[in-house]
mmCIF file with all atom_site columns, C-alpha atoms and ligand atoms in Angstrom:
data_model
loop_
_atom_site.group_PDB
_atom_site.id
_atom_site.type_symbol
_atom_site.label_atom_id
_atom_site.label_alt_id
_atom_site.label_comp_id
_atom_site.label_asym_id
_atom_site.label_entity_id
_atom_site.label_seq_id
_atom_site.pdbx_PDB_ins_code
_atom_site.Cartn_x
_atom_site.Cartn_y
_atom_site.Cartn_z
_atom_site.occupancy
_atom_site.B_iso_or_equiv
_atom_site.pdbx_formal_charge
_atom_site.auth_seq_id
_atom_site.auth_comp_id
_atom_site.auth_asym_id
_atom_site.auth_atom_id
_atom_site.pdbx_PDB_model_num
ATOM   1   C CA . THR A 1 1   ? 66.498 -272.250 38.894 1.00 95.00 ? 12  THR A CA 1
ATOM   2   C CA . VAL A 1 2   ? 63.261 -271.495 41.032 1.00 98.00 ? 13  VAL A CA 1
ATOM   3   C CA . PHE A 1 3   ? 60.245 -272.599 38.848 1.00 97.00 ? 14  PHE A CA 1
ATOM   4   C CA . GLY A 1 4   ? 57.148 -272.675 40.445 1.00 98.00 ? 15  GLY A CA 1
ATOM   5   C CA . VAL A 1 5   ? 55.383 -274.593 43.467 1.00 98.00 ? 16  VAL A CA 1
ATOM   6   C CA . GLY A 1 6   ? 51.689 -275.850 44.302 1.00 98.00 ? 17  GLY A CA 1
ATOM   7   C CA . ASN A 1 7   ? 48.554 -277.181 42.787 1.00 98.00 ? 18  ASN A CA 1
ATOM   8   C CA . PRO A 1 8   ? 48.506 -277.365 39.097 1.00 98.00 ? 19  PRO A CA 1
ATOM   9   C CA . GLU A 1 9   ? 44.784 -277.211 38.975 1.00 98.00 ? 20  GLU A CA 1
ATOM   10  C CA . ALA A 1 10  ? 44.771 -274.022 41.361 1.00 98.00 ? 21  ALA A CA 1
ATOM   11  C CA . ARG A 1 11  ? 42.126 -271.594 40.856 1.00 98.00 ? 22  ARG A CA 1
ATOM   12  C CA . VAL A 1 12  ? 44.511 -268.766 41.828 1.00 98.00 ? 23  VAL A CA 1
ATOM   13  C CA . VAL A 1 13  ? 48.121 -268.245 40.805 1.00 99.00 ? 24  VAL A CA 1
ATOM   14  C CA . PHE A 1 14  ? 50.301 -265.916 43.099 1.00 99.00 ? 25  PHE A CA 1
ATOM   15  C CA . PHE A 1 15  ? 52.745 -264.225 40.830 1.00 99.00 ? 26  PHE A CA 1
ATOM   16  C CA . GLY A 1 16  ? 55.760 -262.521 42.250 1.00 98.00 ? 27  GLY A CA 1
ATOM   17  C CA . GLU A 1 17  ? 59.350 -261.002 41.081 1.00 98.00 ? 28  GLU A CA 1
ATOM   18  C CA . ALA A 1 18  ? 62.246 -263.118 41.291 1.00 98.00 ? 29  ALA A CA 1
ATOM   19  C CA . PRO A 1 19  ? 63.848 -265.589 44.185 1.00 98.00 ? 30  PRO A CA 1
ATOM   20  C CA . GLY A 1 20  ? 65.755 -264.309 47.211 1.00 96.00 ? 31  GLY A CA 1
ATOM   21  C CA . ALA A 1 21  ? 68.896 -266.032 48.673 1.00 96.00 ? 32  ALA A CA 1
ATOM   22  C CA . ASP A 1 22  ? 66.556 -268.290 50.767 1.00 97.00 ? 33  ASP A CA 1
ATOM   23  C CA . GLU A 1 23  ? 64.764 -269.488 47.606 1.00 98.00 ? 34  GLU A CA 1
ATOM   24  C CA . ASP A 1 24  ? 67.806 -269.690 45.420 1.00 96.00 ? 35  ASP A CA 1
ATOM   25  C CA . ARG A 1 25  ? 69.232 -272.167 48.036 1.00 97.00 ? 36  ARG A CA 1
ATOM   26  C CA . GLN A 1 26  ? 65.700 -274.155 48.270 1.00 97.00 ? 37  GLN A CA 1
ATOM   27  C CA . GLY A 1 27  ? 64.681 -274.427 44.986 1.00 98.00 ? 38  GLY A CA 1
ATOM   28  C CA . GLU A 1 28  ? 61.211 -272.983 46.045 1.00 98.00 ? 39  GLU A CA 1
ATOM   29  C CA . PRO A 1 29  ? 59.582 -269.378 45.762 1.00 98.00 ? 40  PRO A CA 1
ATOM   30  C CA . PHE A 1 30  ? 58.368 -267.507 48.540 1.00 98.00 ? 41  PHE A CA 1
ATOM   31  C CA . VAL A 1 31  ? 60.409 -269.382 51.495 1.00 98.00 ? 42  VAL A CA 1
ATOM   32  C CA . GLY A 1 32  ? 62.285 -266.582 53.186 1.00 98.00 ? 43  GLY A CA 1
ATOM   33  C CA . ARG A 1 33  ? 60.900 -263.369 54.994 1.00 98.00 ? 44  ARG A CA 1
ATOM   34  C CA . ALA A 1 34  ? 58.515 -262.373 52.411 1.00 98.00 ? 45  ALA A CA 1
ATOM   35  C CA . GLY A 1 35  ? 57.177 -265.897 52.035 1.00 98.00 ? 46  GLY A CA 1
ATOM   36  C CA . GLN A 1 36  ? 56.618 -266.373 55.728 1.00 98.00 ? 47  GLN A CA 1
ATOM   37  C CA . LEU A 1 37  ? 54.481 -263.403 55.360 1.00 98.00 ? 48  LEU A CA 1
ATOM   38  C CA . LEU A 1 38  ? 52.779 -264.520 51.863 1.00 98.00 ? 49  LEU A CA 1
ATOM   39  C CA . ASN A 1 39  ? 52.002 -267.661 54.020 1.00 98.00 ? 50  ASN A CA 1
ATOM   40  C CA . LYS A 1 40  ? 50.083 -265.319 56.653 1.00 98.00 ? 51  LYS A CA 1
ATOM   41  C CA . MET A 1 41  ? 48.014 -263.809 53.850 1.00 98.00 ? 52  MET A CA 1
ATOM   42  C CA . LEU A 1 42  ? 47.274 -266.855 52.308 1.00 98.00 ? 53  LEU A CA 1
ATOM   43  C CA . GLU A 1 43  ? 46.094 -268.525 55.705 1.00 97.00 ? 54  GLU A CA 1
ATOM   44  C CA . ALA A 1 44  ? 43.973 -265.237 56.390 1.00 97.00 ? 55  ALA A CA 1
ATOM   45  C CA . CYS A 1 45  ? 41.953 -266.019 52.935 1.00 97.00 ? 56  CYS A CA 1
ATOM   46  C CA . GLY A 1 46  ? 41.436 -269.555 54.061 1.00 97.00 ? 57  GLY A CA 1
ATOM   47  C CA . PHE A 1 47  ? 43.657 -270.953 51.361 1.00 97.00 ? 58  PHE A CA 1
ATOM   48  C CA . ARG A 1 48  ? 46.574 -273.528 52.378 1.00 96.00 ? 59  ARG A CA 1
ATOM   49  C CA . ARG A 1 49  ? 49.948 -273.189 50.624 1.00 97.00 ? 60  ARG A CA 1
ATOM   50  C CA . GLU A 1 50  ? 49.464 -276.318 48.894 1.00 97.00 ? 61  GLU A CA 1
ATOM   51  C CA . GLU A 1 51  ? 46.168 -275.363 47.411 1.00 98.00 ? 62  GLU A CA 1
ATOM   52  C CA . VAL A 1 52  ? 47.437 -272.191 45.248 1.00 98.00 ? 63  VAL A CA 1
ATOM   53  C CA . TYR A 1 53  ? 50.147 -272.078 42.965 1.00 99.00 ? 64  TYR A CA 1
ATOM   54  C CA . ILE A 1 54  ? 53.137 -269.639 43.414 1.00 99.00 ? 65  ILE A CA 1
ATOM   55  C CA . MET A 1 55  ? 55.580 -268.587 41.009 1.00 98.00 ? 66  MET A CA 1
ATOM   56  C CA . ASN A 1 56  ? 57.792 -265.726 39.960 1.00 98.00 ? 67  ASN A CA 1
ATOM   57  C CA . VAL A 1 57  ? 58.490 -263.756 36.663 1.00 98.00 ? 68  VAL A CA 1
ATOM   58  C CA . LEU A 1 58  ? 62.220 -264.634 37.192 1.00 98.00 ? 69  LEU A CA 1
ATOM   59  C CA . LYS A 1 59  ? 63.334 -268.254 37.526 1.00 97.00 ? 70  LYS A CA 1
ATOM   60  C CA . CYS A 1 60  ? 66.888 -266.922 38.800 1.00 96.00 ? 71  CYS A CA 1
ATOM   61  C CA . ARG A 1 61  ? 67.858 -264.907 41.515 1.00 96.00 ? 72  ARG A CA 1
ATOM   62  C CA . PRO A 1 62  ? 69.272 -261.255 40.736 1.00 95.00 ? 73  PRO A CA 1
ATOM   63  C CA . PRO A 1 63  ? 72.792 -260.746 41.772 1.00 91.00 ? 74  PRO A CA 1
ATOM   64  C CA . GLY A 1 64  ? 72.386 -259.022 45.288 1.00 88.00 ? 75  GLY A CA 1
ATOM   65  C CA . ASN A 1 65  ? 68.557 -259.059 45.272 1.00 86.00 ? 76  ASN A CA 1
ATOM   66  C CA . ARG A 1 66  ? 68.300 -256.252 43.064 1.00 95.00 ? 77  ARG A CA 1
ATOM   67  C CA . THR A 1 67  ? 64.987 -255.282 40.762 1.00 95.00 ? 78  THR A CA 1
ATOM   68  C CA . PRO A 1 68  ? 65.079 -257.435 37.839 1.00 97.00 ? 79  PRO A CA 1
ATOM   69  C CA . SER A 1 69  ? 66.112 -255.725 34.570 1.00 97.00 ? 80  SER A CA 1
ATOM   70  C CA . ALA A 1 70  ? 64.094 -255.138 31.350 1.00 96.00 ? 81  ALA A CA 1
ATOM   71  C CA . ASP A 1 71  ? 66.445 -257.784 29.803 1.00 96.00 ? 82  ASP A CA 1
ATOM   72  C CA . GLU A 1 72  ? 66.113 -260.139 32.485 1.00 97.00 ? 83  GLU A CA 1
ATOM   73  C CA . VAL A 1 73  ? 61.949 -259.844 32.501 1.00 98.00 ? 84  VAL A CA 1
ATOM   74  C CA . ALA A 1 74  ? 62.223 -260.376 28.484 1.00 98.00 ? 85  ALA A CA 1
ATOM   75  C CA . ASN A 1 75  ? 64.683 -263.403 29.017 1.00 97.00 ? 86  ASN A CA 1
ATOM   76  C CA . CYS A 1 76  ? 62.035 -265.134 31.258 1.00 97.00 ? 87  CYS A CA 1
ATOM   77  C CA . ARG A 1 77  ? 58.867 -263.766 29.576 1.00 98.00 ? 88  ARG A CA 1
ATOM   78  C CA . SER A 1 78  ? 58.322 -267.120 27.196 1.00 98.00 ? 89  SER A CA 1
ATOM   79  C CA . PHE A 1 79  ? 58.757 -269.220 30.437 1.00 98.00 ? 90  PHE A CA 1
ATOM   80  C CA . PHE A 1 80  ? 56.376 -267.520 32.702 1.00 98.00 ? 91  PHE A CA 1
ATOM   81  C CA . GLN A 1 81  ? 53.943 -266.878 30.006 1.00 98.00 ? 92  GLN A CA 1
ATOM   82  C CA . ARG A 1 82  ? 53.679 -270.485 28.897 1.00 98.00 ? 93  ARG A CA 1
ATOM   83  C CA . GLN A 1 83  ? 53.660 -271.601 32.626 1.00 98.00 ? 94  GLN A CA 1
ATOM   84  C CA . LEU A 1 84  ? 50.384 -269.457 33.108 1.00 98.00 ? 95  LEU A CA 1
ATOM   85  C CA . GLU A 1 85  ? 49.010 -270.673 29.687 1.00 98.00 ? 96  GLU A CA 1
ATOM   86  C CA . ILE A 1 86  ? 49.448 -274.262 30.664 1.00 98.00 ? 97  ILE A CA 1
ATOM   87  C CA . LEU A 1 87  ? 47.992 -273.687 34.517 1.00 98.00 ? 98  LEU A CA 1
ATOM   88  C CA . SER A 1 88  ? 45.361 -271.432 32.676 1.00 98.00 ? 99  SER A CA 1
ATOM   89  C CA . PRO A 1 89  ? 44.071 -270.303 36.384 1.00 98.00 ? 100 PRO A CA 1
ATOM   90  C CA . PRO A 1 90  ? 40.666 -268.326 36.764 1.00 98.00 ? 101 PRO A CA 1
ATOM   91  C CA . TYR A 1 91  ? 42.771 -265.817 38.969 1.00 99.00 ? 102 TYR A CA 1
ATOM   92  C CA . ILE A 1 92  ? 46.199 -264.421 38.971 1.00 99.00 ? 103 ILE A CA 1
ATOM   93  C CA . CYS A 1 93  ? 47.307 -262.311 42.017 1.00 99.00 ? 104 CYS A CA 1
ATOM   94  C CA . CYS A 1 94  ? 50.194 -260.412 40.920 1.00 99.00 ? 105 CYS A CA 1
ATOM   95  C CA . LEU A 1 95  ? 52.664 -259.286 43.980 1.00 98.00 ? 106 LEU A CA 1
ATOM   96  C CA . GLY A 1 96  ? 53.977 -256.128 43.401 1.00 98.00 ? 107 GLY A CA 1
ATOM   97  C CA . SER A 1 97  ? 54.740 -253.926 40.562 1.00 97.00 ? 108 SER A CA 1
ATOM   98  C CA . VAL A 1 98  ? 57.487 -255.834 38.539 1.00 98.00 ? 109 VAL A CA 1
ATOM   99  C CA . ALA A 1 99  ? 54.982 -258.716 38.220 1.00 98.00 ? 110 ALA A CA 1
ATOM   100 C CA . ALA A 1 100 ? 52.171 -256.464 37.305 1.00 98.00 ? 111 ALA A CA 1
ATOM   101 C CA . ALA A 1 101 ? 54.291 -254.651 34.851 1.00 98.00 ? 112 ALA A CA 1
ATOM   102 C CA . ALA A 1 102 ? 55.456 -258.086 33.244 1.00 98.00 ? 113 ALA A CA 1
ATOM   103 C CA . LEU A 1 103 ? 52.125 -259.500 32.934 1.00 98.00 ? 114 LEU A CA 1
ATOM   104 C CA . LEU A 1 104 ? 50.148 -256.590 31.893 1.00 98.00 ? 115 LEU A CA 1
ATOM   105 C CA . GLY A 1 105 ? 52.701 -254.547 29.894 1.00 97.00 ? 116 GLY A CA 1
ATOM   106 C CA . THR A 1 106 ? 51.972 -251.245 31.543 1.00 96.00 ? 117 THR A CA 1
ATOM   107 C CA . ALA A 1 107 ? 53.965 -248.855 33.182 1.00 94.00 ? 118 ALA A CA 1
ATOM   108 C CA . MET A 1 108 ? 51.372 -247.570 35.928 1.00 96.00 ? 119 MET A CA 1
ATOM   109 C CA . PRO A 1 109 ? 52.106 -247.735 39.435 1.00 96.00 ? 120 PRO A CA 1
ATOM   110 C CA . LEU A 1 110 ? 51.043 -250.455 41.772 1.00 96.00 ? 121 LEU A CA 1
ATOM   111 C CA . GLY A 1 111 ? 48.794 -247.749 43.552 1.00 96.00 ? 122 GLY A CA 1
ATOM   112 C CA . ARG A 1 112 ? 46.367 -247.211 40.216 1.00 97.00 ? 123 ARG A CA 1
ATOM   113 C CA . LEU A 1 113 ? 46.356 -250.846 39.199 1.00 98.00 ? 124 LEU A CA 1
ATOM   114 C CA . ARG A 1 114 ? 45.331 -252.206 42.404 1.00 98.00 ? 125 ARG A CA 1
ATOM   115 C CA . GLY A 1 115 ? 41.750 -252.839 43.921 1.00 96.00 ? 126 GLY A CA 1
ATOM   116 C CA . ARG A 1 116 ? 40.107 -253.735 40.370 1.00 98.00 ? 127 ARG A CA 1
ATOM   117 C CA . PHE A 1 117 ? 40.729 -256.474 38.020 1.00 98.00 ? 128 PHE A CA 1
ATOM   118 C CA . HIS A 1 118 ? 42.324 -256.704 34.888 1.00 98.00 ? 129 HIS A CA 1
ATOM   119 C CA . THR A 1 119 ? 42.613 -259.675 32.117 1.00 98.00 ? 130 THR A CA 1
ATOM   120 C CA . TRP A 1 120 ? 45.260 -261.541 31.065 1.00 98.00 ? 131 TRP A CA 1
ATOM   121 C CA . ARG A 1 121 ? 44.402 -264.413 28.417 1.00 98.00 ? 132 ARG A CA 1
ATOM   122 C CA . SER A 1 122 ? 41.282 -265.892 29.994 1.00 97.00 ? 133 SER A CA 1
ATOM   123 C CA . SER A 1 123 ? 42.152 -265.199 33.546 1.00 98.00 ? 134 SER A CA 1
ATOM   124 C CA . LYS A 1 124 ? 41.096 -262.422 35.889 1.00 98.00 ? 135 LYS A CA 1
ATOM   125 C CA . VAL A 1 125 ? 44.521 -260.542 37.615 1.00 99.00 ? 136 VAL A CA 1
ATOM   126 C CA . LEU A 1 126 ? 44.175 -258.579 40.524 1.00 98.00 ? 137 LEU A CA 1
ATOM   127 C CA . CYS A 1 127 ? 47.311 -256.825 41.778 1.00 98.00 ? 138 CYS A CA 1
ATOM   128 C CA . THR A 1 128 ? 48.278 -255.969 45.148 1.00 98.00 ? 139 THR A CA 1
ATOM   129 C CA . TYR A 1 129 ? 51.835 -255.128 47.098 1.00 98.00 ? 140 TYR A CA 1
ATOM   130 C CA . HIS A 1 130 ? 54.525 -257.451 47.309 1.00 98.00 ? 141 HIS A CA 1
ATOM   131 C CA . PRO A 1 131 ? 54.794 -258.765 50.577 1.00 98.00 ? 142 PRO A CA 1
ATOM   132 C CA . ALA A 1 132 ? 58.465 -257.567 50.947 1.00 98.00 ? 143 ALA A CA 1
ATOM   133 C CA . TYR A 1 133 ? 56.979 -254.164 50.369 1.00 98.00 ? 144 TYR A CA 1
ATOM   134 C CA . LEU A 1 134 ? 54.294 -254.834 53.251 1.00 98.00 ? 145 LEU A CA 1
ATOM   135 C CA . LEU A 1 135 ? 57.336 -255.767 55.737 1.00 98.00 ? 146 LEU A CA 1
ATOM   136 C CA . ARG A 1 136 ? 58.947 -252.463 55.058 1.00 98.00 ? 147 ARG A CA 1
ATOM   137 C CA . ASN A 1 137 ? 55.387 -250.423 54.827 1.00 98.00 ? 148 ASN A CA 1
ATOM   138 C CA . PRO A 1 138 ? 53.237 -252.077 57.190 1.00 98.00 ? 149 PRO A CA 1
ATOM   139 C CA . GLU A 1 139 ? 50.744 -249.422 56.883 1.00 98.00 ? 150 GLU A CA 1
ATOM   140 C CA . ALA A 1 140 ? 49.982 -250.488 53.572 1.00 98.00 ? 151 ALA A CA 1
ATOM   141 C CA . LYS A 1 141 ? 48.771 -254.215 54.837 1.00 98.00 ? 152 LYS A CA 1
ATOM   142 C CA . ARG A 1 142 ? 45.183 -252.593 55.318 1.00 97.00 ? 153 ARG A CA 1
ATOM   143 C CA . ASP A 1 143 ? 44.986 -251.801 51.661 1.00 98.00 ? 154 ASP A CA 1
ATOM   144 C CA . ALA A 1 144 ? 46.481 -255.394 50.426 1.00 98.00 ? 155 ALA A CA 1
ATOM   145 C CA . TRP A 1 145 ? 43.744 -257.119 52.812 1.00 97.00 ? 156 TRP A CA 1
ATOM   146 C CA . GLU A 1 146 ? 41.246 -255.096 50.987 1.00 97.00 ? 157 GLU A CA 1
ATOM   147 C CA . ASP A 1 147 ? 42.491 -256.392 47.650 1.00 98.00 ? 158 ASP A CA 1
ATOM   148 C CA . LEU A 1 148 ? 42.614 -259.983 48.812 1.00 98.00 ? 159 LEU A CA 1
ATOM   149 C CA . LYS A 1 149 ? 39.075 -259.537 50.059 1.00 97.00 ? 160 LYS A CA 1
ATOM   150 C CA . LEU A 1 150 ? 38.121 -258.545 46.716 1.00 97.00 ? 161 LEU A CA 1
ATOM   151 C CA . LEU A 1 151 ? 39.869 -261.517 45.085 1.00 98.00 ? 162 LEU A CA 1
ATOM   152 C CA . LEU A 1 152 ? 38.097 -263.836 47.414 1.00 98.00 ? 163 LEU A CA 1
ATOM   153 C CA . ARG A 1 153 ? 34.432 -262.297 46.897 1.00 97.00 ? 164 ARG A CA 1
ATOM   154 C CA . ASP A 1 154 ? 35.103 -262.451 43.171 1.00 98.00 ? 165 ASP A CA 1
ATOM   155 C CA . MET A 1 155 ? 36.011 -266.058 43.708 1.00 98.00 ? 166 MET A CA 1
ATOM   156 C CA . GLY A 1 156 ? 32.873 -266.797 45.729 1.00 98.00 ? 167 GLY A CA 1
ATOM   157 C CA . LEU A 1 157 ? 34.809 -267.404 48.896 1.00 97.00 ? 168 LEU A CA 1
ATOM   158 C CA . GLN A 1 158 ? 34.440 -265.889 52.128 1.00 91.00 ? 169 GLN A CA 1
ATOM   159 C CA . PRO A 1 159 ? 37.763 -265.133 54.538 1.00 84.00 ? 170 PRO A CA 1
ATOM   160 C CA . PRO A 1 160 ? 37.563 -267.499 57.942 1.00 84.00 ? 171 PRO A CA 1
ATOM   161 C CA . GLN A 1 161 ? 36.019 -265.716 60.827 1.00 79.00 ? 172 GLN A CA 1
ATOM   162 C CA . GLY A 1 162 ? 38.368 -263.553 62.649 1.00 65.00 ? 173 GLY A CA 1
ATOM   163 C CA . LYS A 1 163 ? 41.078 -263.919 60.032 1.00 55.00 ? 174 LYS A CA 1
ATOM   164 C CA . GLY A 1 164 ? 42.797 -261.076 57.762 1.00 54.00 ? 175 GLY A CA 1
ATOM   165 C CA . ARG A 1 165 ? 43.686 -258.194 60.374 1.00 51.00 ? 176 ARG A CA 1
ATOM   166 C CA . GLY A 1 166 ? 46.394 -259.779 62.250 1.00 51.00 ? 177 GLY A CA 1
ATOM   167 C CA . THR A 1 167 ? 48.891 -260.610 59.535 1.00 52.00 ? 178 THR A CA 1
ATOM   168 C CA . SER A 1 168 ? 51.627 -258.737 61.320 1.00 54.00 ? 179 SER A CA 1
HETATM 169 N N1 . URA B 2 .   ? 60.147 -262.633 46.475 1.00 69.84 ? 229 URA B N1 1
HETATM 170 C C1 . URA B 2 .   ? 59.580 -262.701 45.500 1.00 69.84 ? 229 URA B C1 1
HETATM 171 O O1 . URA B 2 .   ? 59.041 -262.037 44.608 1.00 69.84 ? 229 URA B O1 1
HETATM 172 N N2 . URA B 2 .   ? 59.625 -264.201 45.092 1.00 69.84 ? 229 URA B N2 1
HETATM 173 C C2 . URA B 2 .   ? 59.816 -264.760 45.821 1.00 69.84 ? 229 URA B C2 1
HETATM 174 O O2 . URA B 2 .   ? 60.121 -266.096 45.581 1.00 69.84 ? 229 URA B O2 1
HETATM 175 C C3 . URA B 2 .   ? 60.668 -264.567 47.070 1.00 69.84 ? 229 URA B C3 1
HETATM 176 C C4 . URA B 2 .   ? 60.793 -263.222 47.402 1.00 69.84 ? 229 URA B C4 1
#
């Protein structure tokens, strides 16, 4: 089981899809290739990985890393919802359409969800591209960085000088 990692008092929770093989082995979310990119994105924002909270919709790895089925999301719903209720973060950043759909209950494509804030309970929710998608589609990194800057601005934070454009 890959539950979650980070600071339970975090102002922002990064909410991904499901553990992959590396996460399954290590019991920690986002430690593989997508995790390396997420770390760079966090660093570009001026966050240390330990100061945010990182978790997934699914707590177990789907066989062969396939996209989670509706049944699997439904099985994990009570766990991720309670987890988010307890964390009660001011901000949730959904990474990819599986997390966005599971949290917001919408079938809208990510391209239409990103770039603005949504609400879940008392949290402001921003949706952006999943790091694994960004590894396959590096041209979308520019949009993801715009989303993260929107998040930072709303949190009253500024990205560190010179960061944010070299998250390759
Ligand atoms: N992708 C995810 O969505 N979560 C992880 O933990 C790793 C890769």
